[in-house]
Short mmCIF file of C-alpha atoms in Angstrom, two decimals:
data_model
loop_
_atom_site.label_atom_id
_atom_site.label_comp_id
_atom_site.label_asym_id
_atom_site.label_seq_id
_atom_site.Cartn_x
_atom_site.Cartn_y
_atom_site.Cartn_z
CA MET A 234 37.91 -49.85 -15.53
CA VAL A 235 39.72 -48.11 -18.72
CA CYS A 236 41.88 -45.14 -17.66
CA SER A 237 42.91 -42.14 -19.57
CA GLN A 238 46.72 -43.02 -18.90
CA LYS A 239 48.41 -46.35 -18.65
CA ALA A 240 50.13 -45.41 -15.38
CA ILE A 241 49.28 -43.05 -12.77
CA ALA A 242 50.20 -39.44 -13.19
CA PRO A 243 52.59 -37.80 -10.55
CA SER A 244 49.48 -35.62 -9.25
CA GLY A 245 47.81 -39.17 -8.44
CA ARG A 246 44.27 -38.10 -10.33
CA TRP A 247 42.86 -40.41 -12.61
CA TYR A 248 40.23 -39.86 -15.02
CA THR A 249 37.92 -43.34 -15.27
CA ALA A 250 35.80 -44.49 -17.97
CA ALA A 251 34.75 -48.36 -17.38
CA ALA A 252 34.54 -50.92 -15.01
CA ALA A 253 37.55 -51.96 -12.35
CA VAL A 254 41.04 -51.86 -12.76
CA ALA A 255 44.03 -52.78 -10.09
CA PRO A 256 46.93 -50.71 -10.89
CA THR A 257 50.61 -50.94 -9.47
CA ILE A 258 50.87 -47.43 -7.25
CA SER A 259 53.80 -46.79 -5.36
CA ASP A 260 55.44 -43.30 -3.99
CA VAL A 261 51.88 -41.64 -4.33
CA GLU A 262 50.32 -40.34 -1.08
CA ASN A 263 47.13 -38.73 -2.43
CA ILE A 264 45.08 -40.42 -5.07
CA VAL A 265 42.32 -38.69 -6.92
CA THR A 266 39.79 -40.00 -9.20
CA THR A 267 37.12 -38.82 -11.50
CA SER A 268 34.50 -41.34 -12.79
CA PHE A 269 32.24 -40.93 -15.83
CA VAL A 270 30.83 -44.17 -15.60
CA VAL A 271 30.48 -46.57 -12.26
CA ALA A 272 33.80 -47.47 -11.20
CA ALA A 273 35.96 -49.24 -8.80
CA LEU A 274 39.69 -48.71 -8.15
CA ASN A 275 41.09 -52.03 -7.07
CA MET A 276 43.93 -50.73 -4.34
CA ALA A 277 45.35 -54.18 -3.51
CA ASN A 278 48.33 -53.67 -5.51
CA ALA A 279 48.92 -49.81 -3.95
CA THR A 280 51.28 -48.98 -1.28
CA SER A 281 52.32 -45.55 0.19
CA TYR A 282 48.97 -43.79 -0.10
CA THR A 283 47.59 -41.70 2.80
CA SER A 284 44.32 -40.14 1.21
CA LEU A 285 41.88 -41.16 -1.45
CA THR A 286 39.64 -38.17 -3.30
CA ASN A 287 36.55 -38.86 -5.31
CA SER A 288 36.47 -35.60 -7.19
CA GLY A 289 33.35 -34.42 -9.43
CA SER A 290 32.69 -37.85 -10.35
CA ILE A 291 29.03 -38.28 -11.96
CA VAL A 292 28.29 -41.59 -11.06
CA ALA A 293 28.99 -44.10 -7.99
CA ASN A 294 32.79 -44.60 -7.55
CA SER A 295 34.34 -46.98 -5.17
CA PHE A 296 38.05 -48.00 -3.62
CA THR A 297 38.11 -51.74 -2.94
CA ASN A 298 40.75 -53.62 -1.33
CA VAL A 299 41.83 -50.57 1.00
CA ALA A 300 44.59 -51.90 3.40
CA LEU A 301 45.16 -48.77 5.35
CA THR A 302 42.61 -46.81 7.50
CA THR A 303 42.60 -44.06 4.78
CA GLY A 304 41.19 -40.35 4.94
CA LEU A 305 38.44 -39.82 2.34
CA THR A 306 37.86 -36.71 0.62
CA VAL A 307 34.45 -36.32 -1.51
CA GLN A 308 34.26 -32.92 -3.50
CA ASN A 309 31.76 -31.70 -6.12
CA VAL A 310 29.77 -34.85 -5.79
CA ASN A 311 25.71 -34.61 -6.35
CA ASN A 312 23.92 -37.63 -5.01
CA ASN A 313 26.15 -40.40 -6.22
CA ALA A 314 27.87 -43.02 -3.84
CA THR A 315 31.55 -43.08 -2.76
CA ALA A 316 32.44 -46.50 -1.27
CA VAL A 317 35.48 -47.31 0.52
CA VAL A 318 35.71 -51.33 0.86
CA TYR A 319 38.53 -52.66 3.58
CA SER A 320 40.75 -55.54 3.52
CA ALA A 321 40.13 -58.28 5.93
CA THR A 322 42.79 -57.12 7.92
CA THR A 323 42.28 -53.58 7.96
CA ASN A 324 41.17 -51.56 11.19
CA ALA A 325 42.08 -54.51 13.30
CA GLY A 326 42.97 -52.02 16.19
CA LEU A 327 40.96 -50.81 19.20
CA THR A 328 41.31 -47.06 18.29
CA ASP A 329 41.08 -46.50 14.45
CA VAL A 330 39.94 -43.24 13.00
CA GLN A 331 38.37 -42.75 9.92
CA ASN A 332 39.07 -39.30 8.73
CA ILE A 333 36.45 -37.73 5.95
CA THR A 334 36.38 -34.45 4.24
CA VAL A 335 33.32 -33.30 2.42
CA ASP A 336 33.04 -30.26 -0.09
CA ASN A 337 30.01 -29.43 -2.18
CA VAL A 338 28.64 -32.89 -1.61
CA SER A 339 24.78 -32.61 -2.29
CA ASN A 340 21.34 -34.42 -2.52
CA ASN A 341 22.39 -36.90 0.55
CA ALA A 342 25.09 -38.75 -1.38
CA GLN A 343 25.82 -41.76 0.27
CA LEU A 344 29.41 -42.65 1.89
CA THR A 345 29.89 -46.06 3.12
CA PHE A 346 32.58 -47.92 4.50
CA THR A 347 32.67 -51.80 4.85
CA GLY A 348 35.03 -54.37 6.17
CA ALA A 349 35.74 -57.37 8.65
CA ASN A 350 36.34 -54.82 11.49
CA ALA A 351 35.16 -51.74 13.19
CA ILE A 352 36.24 -48.17 12.88
CA GLU A 353 35.80 -46.98 16.34
CA SER A 354 35.80 -43.24 15.71
CA VAL A 355 35.06 -41.02 12.36
CA ALA A 356 36.39 -37.60 12.27
CA LEU A 357 34.36 -35.65 9.36
CA ALA A 358 35.36 -32.28 8.34
CA THR A 359 33.33 -29.42 6.23
CA SER A 360 35.48 -27.48 3.82
CA GLY A 361 34.64 -25.37 0.32
CA THR A 362 30.87 -25.00 0.27
CA SER A 363 28.16 -26.84 2.54
CA SER A 364 27.47 -30.59 1.73
CA ARG A 365 24.44 -33.03 2.61
CA VAL A 366 25.54 -36.68 3.08
CA ASP A 367 24.33 -39.94 4.34
CA LEU A 368 26.96 -42.38 6.36
CA GLY A 369 26.70 -46.10 6.46
CA GLY A 370 28.57 -49.27 5.86
CA THR A 371 29.45 -52.41 8.04
CA ALA A 372 32.42 -50.76 9.30
CA LEU A 373 30.85 -48.01 10.98
CA VAL A 374 28.67 -50.71 13.16
CA GLY A 375 31.06 -50.27 15.98
CA THR A 376 31.59 -46.54 15.93
CA THR A 377 31.23 -44.98 19.24
CA THR A 378 32.60 -41.38 18.34
CA LEU A 379 31.48 -38.73 15.96
CA THR A 380 33.61 -35.57 15.36
CA ILE A 381 32.51 -32.90 13.45
CA THR A 382 34.70 -30.02 12.26
CA GLY A 383 34.90 -26.90 9.59
CA ASP A 384 33.20 -23.94 8.72
CA GLN A 385 30.70 -24.97 6.53
CA ASP A 386 27.02 -26.21 6.63
CA LEU A 387 26.39 -29.60 7.19
CA ASN A 388 23.33 -32.06 6.70
CA ILE A 389 24.44 -35.44 8.05
CA ASP A 390 22.10 -38.65 8.29
CA ASP A 391 23.02 -42.11 9.61
CA THR A 392 19.53 -43.44 9.94
CA ASP A 393 19.15 -44.11 6.08
CA LEU A 394 21.63 -46.63 5.67
CA THR A 395 20.44 -49.58 7.95
CA ASN A 396 21.36 -47.35 11.16
CA ALA A 397 25.14 -48.09 10.68
CA MET A 398 25.81 -45.63 13.36
CA ALA A 399 23.39 -46.40 15.98
CA GLY A 400 26.19 -47.05 18.55
CA LEU A 401 27.15 -43.45 18.74
CA THR A 402 28.23 -42.39 22.42
CA THR A 403 29.58 -39.19 21.39
CA VAL A 404 28.52 -36.77 18.70
CA ASP A 405 31.14 -33.69 19.27
CA ALA A 406 30.23 -30.67 17.00
CA SER A 407 31.60 -28.37 18.98
CA ALA A 408 34.37 -26.86 16.78
CA LEU A 409 31.83 -26.78 13.89
CA THR A 410 31.34 -23.20 12.93
CA GLY A 411 28.49 -23.85 10.17
CA ASN A 412 24.92 -25.03 10.89
CA LEU A 413 24.39 -28.64 11.49
CA THR A 414 21.53 -30.42 10.79
CA GLY A 415 21.87 -34.27 11.78
CA SER A 416 19.67 -37.35 12.39
CA PHE A 417 20.74 -39.95 14.85
CA ILE A 418 19.85 -42.89 16.96
CA SER A 419 20.51 -43.06 20.77
CA SER A 420 18.49 -45.76 22.13
CA ALA A 421 20.25 -47.34 25.28
CA ASN A 422 23.57 -45.56 24.19
CA ASN A 423 23.86 -42.76 26.78
CA THR A 424 24.96 -40.20 23.97
CA ALA A 425 26.21 -37.22 24.61
CA PHE A 426 25.51 -34.69 21.87
CA THR A 427 27.29 -31.12 21.28
CA THR A 428 27.22 -28.70 18.37
CA GLY A 429 28.68 -25.58 17.57
CA THR A 430 28.20 -21.93 16.86
CA GLY A 431 25.84 -22.10 14.28
CA ASP A 432 22.06 -22.53 13.91
CA ASP A 433 21.70 -26.41 14.46
CA GLN A 434 19.07 -28.82 14.53
CA LEU A 435 19.59 -32.54 15.97
CA THR A 436 16.80 -35.32 15.23
CA ILE A 437 17.37 -37.72 17.69
CA SER A 438 15.09 -41.17 18.18
CA GLY A 439 15.46 -43.31 21.29
CA PHE A 440 15.79 -40.40 23.61
CA THR A 441 16.39 -41.10 27.15
CA LYS A 442 16.97 -39.24 30.54
CA ASP A 443 20.91 -40.05 30.32
CA ASP A 444 21.29 -38.72 26.85
CA SER A 445 22.71 -35.09 27.10
CA VAL A 446 22.11 -32.36 24.66
CA ILE A 447 24.68 -29.44 24.69
CA MET A 448 23.93 -26.88 21.83
CA GLY A 449 26.14 -23.93 21.30
CA ASP A 450 25.43 -20.36 20.22
CA GLY A 451 22.89 -19.73 17.58
CA SER A 452 18.93 -20.56 17.37
CA ASP A 453 19.07 -24.34 17.89
CA THR A 454 16.44 -26.95 17.72
CA LEU A 455 16.24 -30.36 18.94
CA VAL A 456 13.56 -32.83 17.25
CA ILE A 457 12.58 -35.94 19.03
CA SER A 458 10.81 -38.32 16.89
CA GLU A 459 9.69 -41.51 18.38
CA VAL A 460 8.07 -44.69 16.78
CA ASN A 461 7.75 -46.52 20.25
CA ALA A 462 6.45 -45.39 23.70
CA LEU A 463 8.79 -43.22 25.45
CA ALA A 464 8.96 -41.85 29.25
CA VAL A 465 11.31 -39.42 30.47
CA THR A 466 10.26 -38.45 33.95
CA THR A 467 13.36 -36.90 35.33
CA ALA A 468 14.86 -33.86 33.66
CA ALA A 469 17.59 -34.61 30.84
CA THR A 470 20.54 -32.16 30.19
CA LEU A 471 19.31 -29.94 27.45
CA THR A 472 21.63 -26.99 27.68
CA GLY A 473 21.45 -24.07 24.60
CA VAL A 474 18.33 -25.58 23.30
CA GLU A 475 15.89 -22.68 22.29
CA ASN A 476 13.34 -24.82 20.02
CA VAL A 477 12.07 -28.16 20.83
CA THR A 478 9.86 -30.23 18.37
CA VAL A 479 8.52 -33.46 19.47
CA VAL A 480 6.75 -36.26 17.32
CA ALA A 481 4.75 -39.44 18.25
CA ASN A 482 4.92 -41.58 15.01
CA ASN A 483 2.34 -44.31 15.79
CA ASN A 484 3.12 -45.62 12.45
CA ASP A 485 3.02 -49.51 13.13
CA ASP A 486 -0.66 -49.71 13.57
CA ASN A 487 -0.22 -52.09 16.62
CA ALA A 488 -2.22 -51.85 19.71
CA VAL A 489 0.50 -50.63 21.86
CA ASN A 490 0.24 -47.45 23.76
CA GLU A 491 2.84 -45.21 22.14
CA ALA A 492 2.62 -42.42 24.14
CA VAL A 493 5.64 -39.85 24.77
CA THR A 494 6.17 -38.09 27.81
CA LEU A 495 9.24 -35.65 28.63
CA ASN A 496 10.31 -33.91 31.42
CA MET A 497 11.58 -30.40 29.89
CA ALA A 498 12.98 -28.91 32.98
CA GLY A 499 16.44 -28.94 32.07
CA ALA A 500 15.78 -26.90 28.87
CA THR A 501 16.27 -23.88 30.66
CA GLU A 502 16.56 -21.80 27.52
CA LEU A 503 13.72 -22.94 25.86
CA THR A 504 11.33 -20.40 23.71
CA THR A 505 9.21 -22.43 21.35
CA VAL A 506 7.93 -25.78 21.32
CA ASN A 507 6.35 -27.76 18.60
CA THR A 508 4.20 -30.70 18.76
CA GLY A 509 3.53 -32.87 16.10
CA ALA A 510 0.72 -35.68 15.48
CA ALA A 511 1.63 -38.36 12.61
CA ASP A 512 -0.94 -40.75 13.41
CA ASP A 513 -4.19 -41.42 15.05
CA ASN A 514 -4.55 -41.31 18.76
CA ALA A 515 -6.72 -44.76 18.89
CA ASN A 516 -3.90 -46.56 20.66
CA GLY A 517 -3.13 -43.86 23.24
CA SER A 518 -0.44 -41.82 21.39
CA VAL A 519 -0.26 -38.88 23.66
CA ILE A 520 2.66 -36.55 23.62
CA THR A 521 2.92 -34.94 26.96
CA LEU A 522 5.40 -32.23 27.79
CA THR A 523 5.89 -31.21 31.94
CA LYS A 524 7.81 -28.65 33.72
CA LEU A 525 8.39 -26.44 30.42
CA VAL A 526 10.00 -23.53 31.57
CA ALA A 527 8.62 -20.20 31.93
CA THR A 528 10.71 -18.80 28.90
CA ALA A 529 8.67 -20.98 26.49
CA THR A 530 6.38 -18.24 24.78
CA THR A 531 5.53 -20.12 21.72
CA LEU A 532 3.43 -23.40 21.78
CA ASN A 533 3.12 -24.94 17.81
CA MET A 534 0.60 -27.68 17.37
CA ASN A 535 0.84 -29.32 13.95
CA GLY A 536 -1.21 -31.86 11.78
CA GLU A 537 1.79 -32.92 10.03
CA GLY A 538 0.05 -32.40 6.75
CA ALA A 539 -2.56 -34.67 7.06
CA THR A 540 -5.15 -34.68 4.11
CA ALA A 541 -7.85 -36.34 5.46
CA ASP A 542 -10.38 -36.67 8.10
CA GLN A 543 -8.65 -38.23 11.40
CA MET A 544 -8.18 -38.15 14.82
CA LEU A 545 -4.50 -37.09 15.88
CA ASP A 546 -2.20 -37.14 18.74
CA THR A 547 -2.89 -35.36 22.12
CA ALA A 548 -0.55 -32.91 23.09
CA SER A 549 -0.55 -32.39 26.91
CA LEU A 550 1.47 -29.13 27.94
CA THR A 551 2.72 -28.13 31.50
CA LEU A 552 4.43 -25.22 32.01
CA ALA A 553 6.36 -24.11 34.97
CA VAL A 554 4.97 -21.12 37.07
CA SER A 555 5.58 -17.54 35.59
CA THR A 556 5.87 -15.26 38.51
CA GLY A 557 5.32 -11.77 36.16
CA THR A 558 2.44 -9.79 35.96
CA ALA A 559 2.25 -9.68 32.23
CA ASP A 560 3.12 -13.14 30.77
CA ALA A 561 2.28 -13.87 27.48
CA LEU A 562 1.60 -17.33 25.70
CA THR A 563 0.98 -18.01 21.90
CA VAL A 564 -0.37 -21.33 20.77
CA ASN A 565 -0.34 -21.80 17.00
CA VAL A 566 -2.50 -24.72 15.41
CA THR A 567 -1.84 -25.68 11.79
CA ASN A 568 -1.36 -28.20 9.44
CA ILE A 569 2.26 -28.28 7.77
CA ASP A 570 3.69 -31.12 5.96
CA ALA A 571 7.40 -32.18 6.18
CA THR A 572 8.63 -29.69 3.48
CA GLY A 573 6.83 -26.76 5.09
CA ASN A 574 3.79 -26.40 3.20
CA VAL A 575 0.30 -25.57 4.87
CA ILE A 576 -2.13 -28.52 3.82
CA THR A 577 -5.71 -27.68 4.14
CA PRO A 578 -7.87 -31.33 4.19
CA THR A 579 -9.85 -32.09 1.00
CA THR A 580 -12.60 -33.96 2.82
CA LEU A 581 -14.04 -33.18 6.21
CA GLY A 582 -10.90 -32.46 8.35
CA VAL A 583 -8.10 -33.25 10.86
CA GLN A 584 -8.93 -33.18 14.36
CA LEU A 585 -6.10 -32.10 17.00
CA THR A 586 -6.98 -32.33 21.08
CA GLY A 587 -4.51 -30.76 23.86
CA ALA A 588 -4.41 -29.94 27.65
CA LEU A 589 -2.56 -26.97 28.53
CA THR A 590 -1.72 -26.01 32.06
CA ALA A 591 0.17 -22.43 32.13
CA THR A 592 0.33 -21.20 35.90
CA GLY A 593 0.66 -17.71 35.90
CA ILE A 594 0.12 -16.50 32.32
CA GLU A 595 -1.96 -13.44 31.96
CA THR A 596 -2.27 -13.17 28.23
CA LEU A 597 -3.08 -16.19 26.11
CA ALA A 598 -3.35 -15.82 21.82
CA ILE A 599 -4.55 -19.15 19.93
CA ASN A 600 -4.16 -18.99 16.34
CA SER A 601 -5.71 -21.72 14.23
CA ALA A 602 -5.72 -22.74 10.41
CA ALA A 603 -5.87 -25.68 7.65
CA LEU A 604 -7.56 -28.37 9.65
CA GLY A 605 -10.91 -28.14 8.57
CA GLY A 606 -14.33 -27.70 8.83
CA ASP A 607 -16.64 -25.56 11.08
CA THR A 608 -18.85 -27.57 13.08
CA LEU A 609 -19.11 -29.50 16.30
CA LEU A 610 -15.82 -31.80 17.26
CA THR A 611 -16.80 -35.46 17.82
CA THR A 612 -15.11 -38.82 17.91
CA ALA A 613 -16.65 -39.96 14.81
CA ALA A 614 -14.13 -40.89 11.82
CA ASN A 615 -15.93 -38.57 9.52
CA ALA A 616 -15.85 -35.52 11.86
CA ASP A 617 -14.89 -32.13 10.58
CA GLY A 618 -11.74 -30.69 11.58
CA GLY A 619 -10.85 -28.49 14.37
CA VAL A 620 -8.77 -28.10 17.64
CA ALA A 621 -10.09 -28.87 21.01
CA LEU A 622 -7.73 -27.41 23.85
CA THR A 623 -8.42 -27.76 27.64
CA VAL A 624 -6.63 -24.56 29.27
CA THR A 625 -5.81 -24.24 32.89
CA ASP A 626 -4.63 -21.00 33.89
CA THR A 627 -5.91 -19.13 37.27
CA ALA A 628 -4.12 -15.83 36.00
CA LEU A 629 -5.59 -15.52 32.62
CA LYS A 630 -7.07 -12.24 32.12
CA THR A 631 -7.06 -11.82 28.05
CA LEU A 632 -7.79 -14.58 25.78
CA THR A 633 -7.25 -13.94 21.91
CA VAL A 634 -8.28 -16.36 19.37
CA THR A 635 -7.73 -15.72 15.79
CA GLY A 636 -8.22 -17.99 12.50
CA SER A 637 -10.30 -20.46 10.13
CA THR A 638 -10.45 -23.51 12.12
CA LEU A 639 -12.75 -24.14 14.93
CA VAL A 640 -11.28 -23.94 18.30
CA ASP A 641 -13.07 -25.67 21.16
CA LEU A 642 -12.32 -24.47 24.52
CA ASP A 643 -15.25 -25.58 26.34
CA GLY A 644 -13.71 -28.82 27.89
CA SER A 645 -12.79 -26.66 30.86
CA ALA A 646 -14.25 -23.49 32.02
CA LEU A 647 -12.22 -20.05 31.66
CA SER A 648 -10.66 -18.89 34.96
CA ALA A 649 -12.63 -16.28 37.05
CA THR A 650 -9.93 -13.79 36.42
CA VAL A 651 -10.76 -13.35 32.76
CA LYS A 652 -11.76 -9.96 31.52
CA THR A 653 -11.48 -10.03 27.97
CA VAL A 654 -12.35 -12.80 25.17
CA ASP A 655 -11.49 -11.22 21.70
CA ALA A 656 -12.30 -13.73 18.82
CA ALA A 657 -13.49 -11.08 16.36
CA ALA A 658 -11.13 -12.29 13.84
CA THR A 659 -12.12 -15.91 13.82
CA THR A 660 -13.99 -17.54 10.97
CA GLY A 661 -14.47 -21.33 12.10
CA GLY A 662 -16.16 -20.89 15.20
CA VAL A 663 -14.97 -20.47 18.88
CA PHE A 664 -16.68 -22.58 22.05
CA ILE A 665 -16.02 -21.42 25.31
CA ASP A 666 -17.30 -22.04 28.80
CA GLY A 667 -17.92 -18.84 30.92
CA SER A 668 -19.26 -20.43 34.14
CA LEU A 669 -16.71 -19.16 36.39
CA ILE A 670 -16.07 -15.88 34.98
CA ALA A 671 -17.11 -13.28 37.56
CA ASP A 672 -15.39 -9.77 39.01
CA THR A 673 -13.65 -11.69 42.02
CA THR A 674 -13.65 -8.31 44.01
CA THR A 675 -17.26 -9.07 44.33
CA SER A 676 -17.52 -12.54 44.33
CA ALA A 677 -16.32 -15.69 43.08
CA ALA A 678 -18.91 -16.68 40.76
CA GLY A 679 -22.31 -15.09 40.10
CA GLY A 680 -21.39 -11.41 40.96
CA THR A 681 -20.69 -8.43 39.03
CA SER A 682 -18.37 -8.82 36.23
CA SER A 683 -16.69 -6.53 33.77
CA VAL A 684 -15.88 -8.63 31.03
CA SER A 685 -15.79 -8.12 27.31
CA ILE A 686 -16.43 -11.12 25.09
CA THR A 687 -16.34 -10.68 21.28
CA MET A 688 -17.08 -13.67 18.98
CA GLY A 689 -16.19 -13.96 15.01
CA SER A 690 -18.37 -15.01 12.06
CA GLY A 691 -18.35 -18.84 12.69
CA ASN A 692 -20.55 -21.06 14.63
CA ASP A 693 -19.64 -20.03 17.89
CA LYS A 694 -20.78 -20.92 21.43
CA ILE A 695 -20.71 -19.57 24.79
CA THR A 696 -21.76 -22.03 27.83
CA THR A 697 -23.04 -20.43 30.86
CA LEU A 698 -21.90 -16.92 31.50
CA LEU A 699 -22.33 -15.74 35.06
CA GLY A 700 -21.84 -12.15 36.28
CA THR A 701 -23.57 -10.72 33.59
CA VAL A 702 -23.83 -7.27 35.15
CA ASN A 703 -21.45 -4.90 33.30
CA THR A 704 -20.81 -7.60 30.71
CA THR A 705 -20.14 -6.74 27.08
CA VAL A 706 -21.08 -9.61 24.99
CA ASP A 707 -21.03 -9.49 21.18
CA LEU A 708 -21.74 -12.92 19.18
CA GLY A 709 -20.56 -11.47 16.07
CA ASP A 710 -22.22 -13.04 12.68
CA ARG A 711 -22.88 -16.38 14.32
CA LYS A 712 -25.04 -18.53 12.08
#
């Protein structure tokens, strides 16, 4: 590395223009580098320093032969790596702490720490403006504690760089006032996750009943993304979680059942549930969420941006009992990719299936879009798209269906309590089973009914409607 100065300036700032150099440095605590070509500052002949800074480098920058557990600051760096390579004897203790400060670090810039010994704790602070970073390196393989502080938004990922921090048992961001977006692996670590006052999102794979998630103020989201079978039948600690997203990624195409089952009783502040279907369900990949609290009033089923005809995972949702007289639930079915774009299949379509048990819900709204064709749902590989939803709700009075995608509710009979079915705004077709619909004050089935059923302009179907006296049925523009 060729430097603009023969010796280090009093400020400790170096502007580097080439390869590598090992200068003799003493009585300088803070060393700041700015690199214009890939550069390495060899610290073998340096003493007294306490912090290293990569500021504004436009290429990858590294510090090698670092003999002390040294704080690292990275600022104004866009998508360029910063590496700290420790000497063989550094971090030999049992309580080593790596301090990191990030300011305006963007596009998943990689921060790596390598060496023969493990760093037990990482303390990461945000400053200035928001940052998006990846952490990795062999020195972090044994890290058990990650603490995050500061007042700026942070997007952090420890899963890209060979899962370096997969051994974390504590992720403490309780003092962070910015928004945290983080991806972590828990596995068998029994990890305790805590977030601060921002609108935070944690993505966790390998979630278990012994993990705990305590999210602070703000609208917080927990994403559980699994590539293997997962069964959490005992309620986990899920405090302060308003939104939950569960994705079953059956992406290894083997014959193993990779179903995901979660007991959601611990999420007492939950309002929105999202299920993602990432591959076909031929191997039994089913998302089952049980004991969803009554405050969960919105359920979103997502085809994850699939572009061709395929059968996707089944979502089975069981809500806690609602005790009110006007409880409402909205189910949205769509096909959104990872970047938030709604994808309409260019071939026949995407099929989603689900089972919904919602005890005590009086009003149910189902909205569908972007899954594909308007025809019968079948198990054939070339079948058109749509959603088949089995609804069990003995208190249901009003069912509203909207959207452009087929909604098949024919797998179970609607409750005898139903008084209104409004599907007038649908264009993709609606199938219902009205065999139990009747006025229960007269008889459970076959009696005098006061039911209004309005269908839309798609290929609609009503199976067996009893109690036809005082019933209004409008089939719309059925083909």
